[in-house]
Coordinates of C-alpha atoms in Angstrom, one line a residue:
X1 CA 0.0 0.0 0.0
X2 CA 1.1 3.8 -0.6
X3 CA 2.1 5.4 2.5
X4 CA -0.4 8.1 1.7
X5 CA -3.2 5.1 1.3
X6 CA -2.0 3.4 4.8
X7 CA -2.3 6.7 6.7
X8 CA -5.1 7.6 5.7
X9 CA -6.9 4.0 5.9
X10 CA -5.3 3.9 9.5
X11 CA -6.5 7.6 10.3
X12 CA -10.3 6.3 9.2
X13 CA -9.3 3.5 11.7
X14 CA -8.7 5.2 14.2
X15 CA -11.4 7.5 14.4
X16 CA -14.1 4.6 13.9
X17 CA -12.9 3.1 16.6
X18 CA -12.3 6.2 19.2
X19 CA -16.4 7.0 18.3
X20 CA -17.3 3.3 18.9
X21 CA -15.8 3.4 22.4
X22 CA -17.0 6.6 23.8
X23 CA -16.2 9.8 25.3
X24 CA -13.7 7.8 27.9
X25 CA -11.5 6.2 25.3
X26 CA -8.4 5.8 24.3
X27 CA -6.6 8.3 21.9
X28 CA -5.2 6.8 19.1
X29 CA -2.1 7.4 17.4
X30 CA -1.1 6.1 13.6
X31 CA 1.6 5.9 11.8
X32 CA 2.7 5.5 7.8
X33 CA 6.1 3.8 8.7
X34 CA 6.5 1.0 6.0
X35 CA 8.7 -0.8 8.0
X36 CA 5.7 -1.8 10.7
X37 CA 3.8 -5.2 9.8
X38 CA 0.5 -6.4 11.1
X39 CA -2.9 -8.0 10.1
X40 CA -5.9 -7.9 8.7
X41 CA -8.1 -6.1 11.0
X42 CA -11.9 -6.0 11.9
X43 CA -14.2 -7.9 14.5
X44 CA -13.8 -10.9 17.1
X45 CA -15.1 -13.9 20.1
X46 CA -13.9 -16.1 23.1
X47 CA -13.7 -19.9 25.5
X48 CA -12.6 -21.8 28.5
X49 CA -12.8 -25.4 28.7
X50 CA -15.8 -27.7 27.3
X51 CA -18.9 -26.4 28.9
X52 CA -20.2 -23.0 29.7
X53 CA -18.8 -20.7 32.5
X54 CA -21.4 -17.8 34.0
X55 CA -21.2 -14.1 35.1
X56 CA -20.4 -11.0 33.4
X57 CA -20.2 -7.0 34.6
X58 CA -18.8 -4.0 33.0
X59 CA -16.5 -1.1 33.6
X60 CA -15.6 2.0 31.4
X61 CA -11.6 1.9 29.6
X62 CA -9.7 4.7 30.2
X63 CA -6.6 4.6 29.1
X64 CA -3.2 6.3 27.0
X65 CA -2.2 5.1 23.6
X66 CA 0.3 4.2 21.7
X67 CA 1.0 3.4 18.2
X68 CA 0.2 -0.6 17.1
X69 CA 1.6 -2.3 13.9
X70 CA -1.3 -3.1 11.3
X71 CA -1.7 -3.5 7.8
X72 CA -4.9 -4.7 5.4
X73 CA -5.4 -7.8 4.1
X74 CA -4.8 -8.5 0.3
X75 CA -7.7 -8.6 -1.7
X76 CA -9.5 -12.2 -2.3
X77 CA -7.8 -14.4 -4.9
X78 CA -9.2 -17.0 -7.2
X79 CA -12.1 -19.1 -5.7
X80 CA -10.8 -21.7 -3.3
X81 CA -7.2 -20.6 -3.2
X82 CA -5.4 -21.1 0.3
X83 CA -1.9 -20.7 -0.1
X84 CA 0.0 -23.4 2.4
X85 CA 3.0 -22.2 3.9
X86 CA 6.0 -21.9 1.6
X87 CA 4.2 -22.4 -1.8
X88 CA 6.3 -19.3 -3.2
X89 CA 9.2 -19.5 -5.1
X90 CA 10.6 -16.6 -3.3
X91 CA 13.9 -17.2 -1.5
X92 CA 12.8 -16.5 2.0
X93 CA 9.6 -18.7 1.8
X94 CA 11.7 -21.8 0.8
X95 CA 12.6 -21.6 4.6
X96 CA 9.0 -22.9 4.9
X97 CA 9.4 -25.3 2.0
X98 CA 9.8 -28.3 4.8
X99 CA 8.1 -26.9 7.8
X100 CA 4.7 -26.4 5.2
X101 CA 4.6 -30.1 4.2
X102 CA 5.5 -31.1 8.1
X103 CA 2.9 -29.0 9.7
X104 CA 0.6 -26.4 8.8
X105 CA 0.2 -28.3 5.5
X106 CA -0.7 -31.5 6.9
X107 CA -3.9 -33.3 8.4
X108 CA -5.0 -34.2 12.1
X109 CA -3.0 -36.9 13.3
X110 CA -5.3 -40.0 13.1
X111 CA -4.4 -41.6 16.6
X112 CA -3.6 -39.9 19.9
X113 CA 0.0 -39.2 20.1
X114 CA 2.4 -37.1 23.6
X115 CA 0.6 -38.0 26.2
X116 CA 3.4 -37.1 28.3
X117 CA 5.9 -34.1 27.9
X118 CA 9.1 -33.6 25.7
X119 CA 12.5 -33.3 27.2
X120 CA 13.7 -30.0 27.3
X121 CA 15.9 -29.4 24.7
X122 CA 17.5 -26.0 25.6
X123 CA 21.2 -26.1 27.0
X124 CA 24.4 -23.9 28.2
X125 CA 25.8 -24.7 24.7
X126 CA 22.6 -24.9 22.5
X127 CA 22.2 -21.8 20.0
X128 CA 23.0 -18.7 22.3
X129 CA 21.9 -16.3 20.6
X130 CA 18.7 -18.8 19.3
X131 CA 19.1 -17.1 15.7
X132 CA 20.0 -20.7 14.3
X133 CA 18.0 -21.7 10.9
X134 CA 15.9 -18.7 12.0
X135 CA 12.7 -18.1 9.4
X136 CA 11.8 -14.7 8.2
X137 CA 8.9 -13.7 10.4
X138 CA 7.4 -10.8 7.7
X139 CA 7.7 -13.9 5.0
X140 CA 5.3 -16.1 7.6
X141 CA 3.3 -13.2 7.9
X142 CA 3.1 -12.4 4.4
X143 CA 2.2 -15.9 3.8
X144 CA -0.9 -16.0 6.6
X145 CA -2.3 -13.6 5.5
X146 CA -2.5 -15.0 1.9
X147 CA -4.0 -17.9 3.2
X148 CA -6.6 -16.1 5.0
X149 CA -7.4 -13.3 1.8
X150 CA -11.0 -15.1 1.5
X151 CA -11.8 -14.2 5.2
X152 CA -13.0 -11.1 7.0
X153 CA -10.1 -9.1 9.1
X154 CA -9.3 -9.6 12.2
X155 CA -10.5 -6.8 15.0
X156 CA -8.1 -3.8 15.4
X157 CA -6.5 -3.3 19.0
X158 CA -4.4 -0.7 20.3
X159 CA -1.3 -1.1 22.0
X160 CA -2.2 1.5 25.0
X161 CA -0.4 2.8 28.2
X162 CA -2.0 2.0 31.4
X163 CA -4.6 4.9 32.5
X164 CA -5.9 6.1 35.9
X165 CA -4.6 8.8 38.3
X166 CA -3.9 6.3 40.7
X167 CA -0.7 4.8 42.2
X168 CA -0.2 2.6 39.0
X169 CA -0.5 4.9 36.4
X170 CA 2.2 6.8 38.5
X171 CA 4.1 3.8 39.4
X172 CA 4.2 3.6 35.1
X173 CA 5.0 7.3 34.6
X174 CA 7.9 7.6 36.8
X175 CA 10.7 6.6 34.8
X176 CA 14.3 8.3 35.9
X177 CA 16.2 5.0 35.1
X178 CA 16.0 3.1 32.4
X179 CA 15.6 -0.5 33.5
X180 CA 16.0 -2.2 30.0
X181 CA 14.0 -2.8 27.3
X182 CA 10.5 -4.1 28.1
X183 CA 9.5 -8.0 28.1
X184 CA 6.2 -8.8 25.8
X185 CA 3.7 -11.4 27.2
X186 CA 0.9 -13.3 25.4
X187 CA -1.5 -15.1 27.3
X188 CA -3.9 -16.9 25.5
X189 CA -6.4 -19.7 24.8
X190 CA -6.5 -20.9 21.7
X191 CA -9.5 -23.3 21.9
X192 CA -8.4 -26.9 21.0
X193 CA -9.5 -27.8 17.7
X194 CA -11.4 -31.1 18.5
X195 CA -13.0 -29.6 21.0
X196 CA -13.9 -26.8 19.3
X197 CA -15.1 -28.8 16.7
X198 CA -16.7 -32.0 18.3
X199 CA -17.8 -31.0 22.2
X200 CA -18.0 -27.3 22.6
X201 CA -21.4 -27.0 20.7
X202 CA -21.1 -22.6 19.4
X203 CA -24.3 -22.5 18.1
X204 CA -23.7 -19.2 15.9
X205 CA -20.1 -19.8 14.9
X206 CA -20.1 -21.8 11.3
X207 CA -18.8 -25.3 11.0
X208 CA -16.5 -24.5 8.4
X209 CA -15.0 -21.4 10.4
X210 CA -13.2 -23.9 12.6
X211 CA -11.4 -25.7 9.7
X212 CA -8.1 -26.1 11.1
X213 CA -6.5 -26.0 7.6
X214 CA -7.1 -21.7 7.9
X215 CA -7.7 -21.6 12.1
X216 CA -4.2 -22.2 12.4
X217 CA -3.5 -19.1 10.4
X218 CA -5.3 -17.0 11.9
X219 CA -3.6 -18.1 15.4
X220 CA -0.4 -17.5 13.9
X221 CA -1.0 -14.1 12.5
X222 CA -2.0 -13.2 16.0
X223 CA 0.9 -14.5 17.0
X224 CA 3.5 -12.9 14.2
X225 CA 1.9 -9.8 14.6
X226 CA 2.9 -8.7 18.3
X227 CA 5.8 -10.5 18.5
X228 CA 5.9 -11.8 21.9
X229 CA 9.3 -12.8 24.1
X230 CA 6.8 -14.9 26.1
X231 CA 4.0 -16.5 24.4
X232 CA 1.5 -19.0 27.2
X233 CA -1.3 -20.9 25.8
X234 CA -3.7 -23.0 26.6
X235 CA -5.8 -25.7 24.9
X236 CA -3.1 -26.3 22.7
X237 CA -4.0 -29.9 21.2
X238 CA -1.5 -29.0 17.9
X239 CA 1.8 -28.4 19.8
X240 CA 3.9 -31.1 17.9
X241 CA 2.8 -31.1 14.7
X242 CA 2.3 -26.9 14.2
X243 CA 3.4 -24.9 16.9
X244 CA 6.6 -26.3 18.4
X245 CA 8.3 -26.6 14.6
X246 CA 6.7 -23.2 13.7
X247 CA 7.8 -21.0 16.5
X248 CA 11.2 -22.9 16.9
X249 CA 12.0 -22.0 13.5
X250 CA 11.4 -18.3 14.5
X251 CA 13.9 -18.9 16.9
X252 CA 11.9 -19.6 19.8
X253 CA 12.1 -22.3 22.7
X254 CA 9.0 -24.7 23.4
X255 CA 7.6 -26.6 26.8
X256 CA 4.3 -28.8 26.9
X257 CA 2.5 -30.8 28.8
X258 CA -0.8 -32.3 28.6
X259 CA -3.6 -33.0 30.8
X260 CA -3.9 -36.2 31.8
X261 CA -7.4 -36.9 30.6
X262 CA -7.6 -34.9 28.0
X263 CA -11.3 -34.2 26.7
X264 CA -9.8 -34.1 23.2
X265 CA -9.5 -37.9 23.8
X266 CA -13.3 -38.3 23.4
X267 CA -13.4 -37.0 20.2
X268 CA -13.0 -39.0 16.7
X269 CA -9.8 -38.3 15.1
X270 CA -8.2 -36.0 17.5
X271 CA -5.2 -34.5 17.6
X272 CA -3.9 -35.8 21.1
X273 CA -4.5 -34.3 24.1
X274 CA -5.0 -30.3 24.6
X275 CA -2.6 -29.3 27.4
X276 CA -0.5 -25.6 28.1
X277 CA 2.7 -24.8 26.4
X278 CA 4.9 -22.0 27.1
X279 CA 7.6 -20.5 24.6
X280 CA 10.4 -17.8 25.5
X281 CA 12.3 -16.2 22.8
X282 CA 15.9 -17.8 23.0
X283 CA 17.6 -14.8 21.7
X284 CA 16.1 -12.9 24.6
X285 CA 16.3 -15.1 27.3
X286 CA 18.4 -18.6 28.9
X287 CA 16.3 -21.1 30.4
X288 CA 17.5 -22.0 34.2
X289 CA 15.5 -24.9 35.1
X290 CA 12.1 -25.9 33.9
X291 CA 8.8 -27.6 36.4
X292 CA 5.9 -29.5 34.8
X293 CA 3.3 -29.4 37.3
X294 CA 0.1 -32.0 37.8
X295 CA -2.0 -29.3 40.1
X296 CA -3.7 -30.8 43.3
X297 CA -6.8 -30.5 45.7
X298 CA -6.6 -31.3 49.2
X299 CA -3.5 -33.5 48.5
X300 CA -5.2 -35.2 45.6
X301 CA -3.9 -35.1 42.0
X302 CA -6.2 -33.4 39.3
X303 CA -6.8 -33.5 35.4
X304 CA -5.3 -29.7 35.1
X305 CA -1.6 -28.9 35.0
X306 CA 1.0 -25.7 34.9
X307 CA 4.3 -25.3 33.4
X308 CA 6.6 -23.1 35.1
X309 CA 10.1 -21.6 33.9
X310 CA 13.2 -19.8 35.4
X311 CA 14.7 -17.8 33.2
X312 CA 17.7 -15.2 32.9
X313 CA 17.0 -12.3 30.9
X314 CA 19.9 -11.9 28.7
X315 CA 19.6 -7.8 28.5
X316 CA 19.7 -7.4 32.1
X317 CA 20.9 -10.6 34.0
X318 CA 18.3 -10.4 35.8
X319 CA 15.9 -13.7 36.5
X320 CA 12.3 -14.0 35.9
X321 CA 9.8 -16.9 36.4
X322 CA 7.0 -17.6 33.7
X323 CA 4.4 -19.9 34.8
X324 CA 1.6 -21.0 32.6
X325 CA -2.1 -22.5 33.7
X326 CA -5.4 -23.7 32.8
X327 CA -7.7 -24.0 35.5
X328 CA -11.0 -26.6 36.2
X329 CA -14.0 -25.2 34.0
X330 CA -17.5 -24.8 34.7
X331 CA -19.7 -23.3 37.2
X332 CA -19.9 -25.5 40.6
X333 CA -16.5 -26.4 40.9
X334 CA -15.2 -22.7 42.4
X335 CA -14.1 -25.2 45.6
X336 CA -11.4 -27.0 43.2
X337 CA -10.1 -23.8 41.7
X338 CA -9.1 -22.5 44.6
X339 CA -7.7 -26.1 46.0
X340 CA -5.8 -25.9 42.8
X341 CA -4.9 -22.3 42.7
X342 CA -3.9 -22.7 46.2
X343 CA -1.3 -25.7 45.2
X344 CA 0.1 -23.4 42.5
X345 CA 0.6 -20.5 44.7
X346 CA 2.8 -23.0 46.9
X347 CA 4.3 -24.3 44.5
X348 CA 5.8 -21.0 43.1
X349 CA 6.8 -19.5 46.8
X350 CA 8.9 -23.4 46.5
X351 CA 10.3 -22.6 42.9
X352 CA 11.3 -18.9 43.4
X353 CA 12.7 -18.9 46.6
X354 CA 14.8 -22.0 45.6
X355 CA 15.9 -20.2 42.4
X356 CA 16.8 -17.0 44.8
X357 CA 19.1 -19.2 46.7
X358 CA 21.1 -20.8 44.7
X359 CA 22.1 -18.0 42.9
X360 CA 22.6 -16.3 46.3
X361 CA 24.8 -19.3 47.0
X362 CA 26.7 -19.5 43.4
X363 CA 27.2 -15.8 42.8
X364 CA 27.7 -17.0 39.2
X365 CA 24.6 -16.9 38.0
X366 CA 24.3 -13.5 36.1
X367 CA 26.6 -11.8 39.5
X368 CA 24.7 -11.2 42.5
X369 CA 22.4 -9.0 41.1
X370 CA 20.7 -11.1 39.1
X371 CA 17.8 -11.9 41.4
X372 CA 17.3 -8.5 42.7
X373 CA 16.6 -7.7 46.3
X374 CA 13.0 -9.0 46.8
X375 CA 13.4 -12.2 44.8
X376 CA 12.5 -13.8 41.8
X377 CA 10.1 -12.0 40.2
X378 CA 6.9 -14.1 38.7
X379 CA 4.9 -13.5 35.8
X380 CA 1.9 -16.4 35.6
X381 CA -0.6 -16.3 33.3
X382 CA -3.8 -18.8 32.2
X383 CA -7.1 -19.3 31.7
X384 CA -8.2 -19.4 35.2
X385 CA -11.7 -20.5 34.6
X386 CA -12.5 -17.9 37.5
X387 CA -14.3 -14.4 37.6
X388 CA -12.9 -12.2 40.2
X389 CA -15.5 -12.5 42.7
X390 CA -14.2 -16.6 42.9
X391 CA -11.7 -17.0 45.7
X392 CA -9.3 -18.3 43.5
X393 CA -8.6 -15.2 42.2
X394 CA -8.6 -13.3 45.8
X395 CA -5.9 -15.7 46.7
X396 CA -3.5 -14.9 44.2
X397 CA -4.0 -11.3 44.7
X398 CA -3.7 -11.7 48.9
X399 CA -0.9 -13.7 48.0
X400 CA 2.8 -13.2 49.7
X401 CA 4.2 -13.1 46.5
X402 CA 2.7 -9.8 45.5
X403 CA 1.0 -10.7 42.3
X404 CA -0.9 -8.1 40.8
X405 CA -3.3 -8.7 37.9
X406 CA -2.3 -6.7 34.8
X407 CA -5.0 -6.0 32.9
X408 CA -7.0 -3.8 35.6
X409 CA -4.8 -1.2 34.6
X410 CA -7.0 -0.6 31.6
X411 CA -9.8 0.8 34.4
X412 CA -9.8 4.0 35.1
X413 CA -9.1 3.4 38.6
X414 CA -6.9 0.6 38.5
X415 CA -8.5 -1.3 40.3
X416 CA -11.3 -3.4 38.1
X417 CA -10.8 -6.2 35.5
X418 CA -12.2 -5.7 32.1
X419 CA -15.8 -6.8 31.8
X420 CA -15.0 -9.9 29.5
X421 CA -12.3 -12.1 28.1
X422 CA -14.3 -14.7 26.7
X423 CA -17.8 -14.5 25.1
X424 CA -19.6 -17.2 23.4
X425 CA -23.1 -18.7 22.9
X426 CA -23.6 -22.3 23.5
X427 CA -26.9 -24.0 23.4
X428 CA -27.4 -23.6 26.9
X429 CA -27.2 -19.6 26.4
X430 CA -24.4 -16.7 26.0
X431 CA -21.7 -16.2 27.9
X432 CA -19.5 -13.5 28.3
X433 CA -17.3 -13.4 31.4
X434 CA -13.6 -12.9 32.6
X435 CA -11.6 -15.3 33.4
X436 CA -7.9 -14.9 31.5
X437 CA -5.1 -13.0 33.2
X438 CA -2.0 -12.5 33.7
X439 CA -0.1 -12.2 37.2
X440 CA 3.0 -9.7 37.7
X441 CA 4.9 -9.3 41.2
X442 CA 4.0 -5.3 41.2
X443 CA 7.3 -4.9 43.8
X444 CA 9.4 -6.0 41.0
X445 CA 8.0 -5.5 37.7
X446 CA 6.1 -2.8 36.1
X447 CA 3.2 -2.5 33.1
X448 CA 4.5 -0.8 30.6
X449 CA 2.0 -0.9 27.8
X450 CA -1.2 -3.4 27.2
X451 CA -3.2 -4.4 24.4
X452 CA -6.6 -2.9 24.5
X453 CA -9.6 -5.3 24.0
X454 CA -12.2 -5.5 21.1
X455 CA -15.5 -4.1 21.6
X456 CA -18.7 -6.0 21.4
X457 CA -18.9 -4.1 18.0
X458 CA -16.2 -5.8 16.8
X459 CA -16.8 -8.4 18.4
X460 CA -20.0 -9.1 16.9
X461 CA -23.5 -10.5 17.3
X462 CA -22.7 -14.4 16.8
X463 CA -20.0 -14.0 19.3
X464 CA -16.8 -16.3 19.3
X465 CA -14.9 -17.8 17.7
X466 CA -16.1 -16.6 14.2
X467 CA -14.7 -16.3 10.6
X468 CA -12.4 -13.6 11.5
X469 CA -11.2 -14.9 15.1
X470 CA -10.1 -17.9 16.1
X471 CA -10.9 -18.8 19.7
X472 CA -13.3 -18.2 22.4
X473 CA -10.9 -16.7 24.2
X474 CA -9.2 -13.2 24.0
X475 CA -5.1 -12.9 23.5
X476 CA -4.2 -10.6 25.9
X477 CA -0.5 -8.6 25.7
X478 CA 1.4 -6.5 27.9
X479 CA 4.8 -4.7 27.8
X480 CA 6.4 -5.8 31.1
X481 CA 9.9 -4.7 32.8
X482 CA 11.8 -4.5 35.6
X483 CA 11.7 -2.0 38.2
X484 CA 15.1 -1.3 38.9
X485 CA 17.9 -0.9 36.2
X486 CA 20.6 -3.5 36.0
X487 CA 23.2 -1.6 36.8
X488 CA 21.7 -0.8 40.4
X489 CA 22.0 -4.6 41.5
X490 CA 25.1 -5.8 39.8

C-alpha cells in the first residue's frame, strides 16, 4: 500500500474506533512507517474449557495510547485458493518449503500421540543467541495472511499505556532510570481444535469457520503480529505437529504438557490431548530450570496442569519466572479452583525462593544481582476459569508473593478487571465473562503498555470464535519490565 493510502486508511481506523468506544476512550495514534507489519483487522469472540462458564459486569476503559503495527489484508484471490506455507518461489519462503509439508500443510494426526511431555531441549551450549535456521517472520506473515485473503479481518487493537490517576498509572509514569528494554507477554487460549469442533457445541459460529487448515492461520497471524518474548497458551491440542516446529523455526524455545485426561480424547480423530505450552524467545532469554506441574486439591492429583520456567533475561541478568495454567472449568466447581490455585501459589513460593538461593549461593549466575533484592520476580498467566468474585482469584492477589493482575490497569481506577475475556453462545445460552489474566509481582516489575480489547462491536453479534477470530478466548498482551535498572544490583 502507498504510505499516503496506509495513513489515511489507518487515520479512518482510528477515528471509527475512538467514536465506537465513547467519550472515555483511548486516543489513538497512527503511523505510515513501511517498516511496521500487522494484520488484517476488523471484528472478534472467546472460551474456556468444554462447557459454559457464567457471570459478566462491566466497567468504562480509560486509558493512553500508543501506536500498534497493522496493515490490510490483500484482496481475495481465485475461488478456493489457500496458499500453504512456503508455496512461493521466493527465496525467504523456501525456509518454509519443509516446515509447510510437516505441519501447517498437513492433516489431524489419526491416533492420539504425547501424552506425556518432551524433554527439554535447551542447554548452556545450544544456539546462544537462538538465531539458528531462524525463518523470516514478515515472509510467515506475508504468507498468513494469503492464506486467509478469503476471510473477514481480524478486530483492530491498540497497544495503550496503562490509565488512571492512581498509584499505577504513577508507578508507570515515573521513569528516571531506564531498566531495560521491556518483556512482551501473550497469554492466550486458543480453543483446542477437536473440542472446538466436536464437544463445545457454538451454536452461531459456522462449521467450516473452525477448519483447522485456515484456524491455524489465523492463530499464527495473532501470534507474528505482536511479537511476543513470552508467548502462554492454553488448549493447545497441535503443539507437535504446528506450533513447536513453527515457533522454533522463528527462533523460539517450546515446553508442553498435557492434561492427563484430556477431553480431546473423546473425540473421533483427534489430535492428542490439549494441554498448556509455554515458549520464550531464545535470543532474549536462557532457560535455568524448567517444572511441569500436575496441580492438586486437598492432596489429591487433578486432570489440570502448569508449566513453570526460570529464566535469565539476557539484556539485564536479571531472572524472571514464567508460569503458565489452565484452570477446572464450569460453574460448581469454584471449591477446586481455589484447592488448585492454592497448590500453584505454593508451589511458586517453592520454585522462586529455591531459584533465589542458589544463585545467592553460586554468585555465578548472572553476578549477585541477578535476582534483585525481593526475589525472583513471577509473571503467571492462564485461563483461570475464574471471575474475580471466585476466591481463587482473591488468593493470588492476597498472595505473599505480590501478584498483581495486569489487565485492571485498563480501568480507570486501576482497580477493576475488564468486563470480558471470553464471550460465546452455547446451546445452553451466551456467555460473556472474565476469566484470562495474567499475574505480575508489582514490587518488581512494572506495566509498561497493554493491548486494549475489542469491543462487542467488533466483536460481533454471533460471538466467538467466528470467521475472522479464532478462539473463544481473547489474546491478551502486555509490555512488562523491571523495576530497577541493571546496573543498580550488579
Amino acid at each position: 500500500m502507498h504510505p499516503a493510502r496506509r495513513c489515511s486508511a489507518l487515520a479512518a481506523l482510528c477515528v471509527s474506533s475512538s467514536s465506537r468506544r465513547g467519550p472515555n476512550a483511548a486516543r489513538r495514534v497512527c503511523c505510515s512507517s513501511s517498516s511496521l507489519s500487522g494484520p488484517r483487522h476488523g471484528h472478534q469472540q472467546h472460551h474456556g474449557e468444554t462447557a459454559g462458564e457464567e457471570g459478566t459486569h462491566t466497567e468504562t476503559i480509560k486509558t493512553q495510547v500508543v501506536k500498534t503495527p497493522i496493515t490490510t489484508r490483500p484482496g481475495p484471490g481465485p475461488a478456493g485458493a489457500v496458499c500453504p506455507m512456503g508455496s512461493s518461489s521466493s527465496s525467504s519462503s523456501r525456509l518454509f518449503g519443509t516446515l509447510a509439508h510437516q505441519s501447517l500443510s498437513s492433516p489431524p494426526l489419526d491416533q492420539p500421540q504425547h501424552l506425556y511431555p518432551a524433554p527439554e531441549q535447551e542447554g548452556p551450549d545450544a544456539d546462544p543467541d537462538g538465531l539458528a535456521g531462524q525463518a523470516d517472520p514478515d515472509q510467515l506473515l506475508r504468507e498468513c495472511e494469503q492464506a486467509l485473503q478469503k476471510r473477514p479481518a481480524r478486530p483492530h487493537r491498540d497497544l495503550v499505556y496503562p490509565g488512571g490517576g492512581g498509584a499505577a498509572g504513577q508507578a508507570h509514569r515515573h521513569n528516571d532510570h531506564d531498566p531495560g528494554p521491556s518483556i512482551r507477554v501473550l497469554q492466550w487460549n486458543i480453543l483446542a481444535q477437536a473440542l472446538g469442533e466436536g464437544k463445545d457445541g457454538f451454536v452461531r459460529c459456522p462449521l467450516d469457520a473452525l477448519n483447522w487448515q485456515e484456524r491455524k492461520y489465523l492463530i499464527l497471524e495473532e501470534i507474528l503480529t505482536y511479537r511476543p518474548d513470552v508467548v502462554c497458551l492454553q488448549e493447545v491440542d497441535h503443539y507437535f505437529d504446528t506450533f513447536q516446529p513453527v515457533l522454533s523455526s522463528l527462533g523460539y524455545h517450546g515446553s508442553f504438557m498435557a492434561k492427563p485426561w484430556s477431553p480431546c480424547l473423546d473425540v473421533a480423530r483427534n489430535n492428542g490431548p490439549d494441554g498448556c505450552a509455554l515458549f520464550y524467545r531464545r535470543s532474549r532469554f536462557t532457560l535455568l530450570a524448567t517444572a511441569h506441574l500436575r496441580l492438586a486439591a486437598m492432596m489429591l492429583p487433578t486432570n489440570q496442569v502448569a508449566i513453570v520456567q526460570t529464566l535469565r533475561c539476557r539484556v539485564t541478568q536479571r531472572q524472571l519466572c514464567v508460569a503458565v495454567t489452565h484452570l477446572k472449568a464450569r460453574s460448581g466447581w469454584e471449591r477446586l479452583r481455589s484447592a488448585q490455585g492454592a497448590d500453584l501459589l505454593q508451589n511458586l513460593r517453592s520454585i522462586t525462593s529455591q531459584a533465589a538461593a542458589v544463585t545467592a549461593r553460586s554468585g555465578s549466575a548472572g553476578g549477585p544481582g541477578a535476582v534483585g533484592p525481593s526475589g525472583v520476580p513471577l509473571i503467571v498467566c492462564g485461563d483461570f476459569n475464574a471471575e474475580p468474585s471466585e476466591d481463587v482469584y482473591r488468593r493470588f492477589s492476597s498472595s505473599p508473593l505480590g501478584l498483581e493482575s495486569a489487565y485492571k490497569l485498563l480501568s480507570a481506577d486501576g482497580q477493576t478487571e475488564p468486563a470480558y475475556t471470553t464471550w460465546k453462545i452455547r446451546p445452553s445460552g451466551e456467555s460473556c465473562s472474565t476469566l484470562d489474566y495474567i499475574w505480575y509481582t508489582q514490587n518488581a516489575l512494572r506495566v509498561d503498555t497493554l493491548l486494549d480489547l475489542p469491543s462487542e462491536e467488533d466483536i460481533g453479534p454471533d460471538r466467538l470464535p467466528s470467521y475472522h477470530y479464532p478462539s473463544d478466548h481473547i489474546s491478551l498482551l502486555c509490555d512488562i519490565s523491571f523495576t530497577q535498572p541493571s546496573h543498580r544490583l550488579m
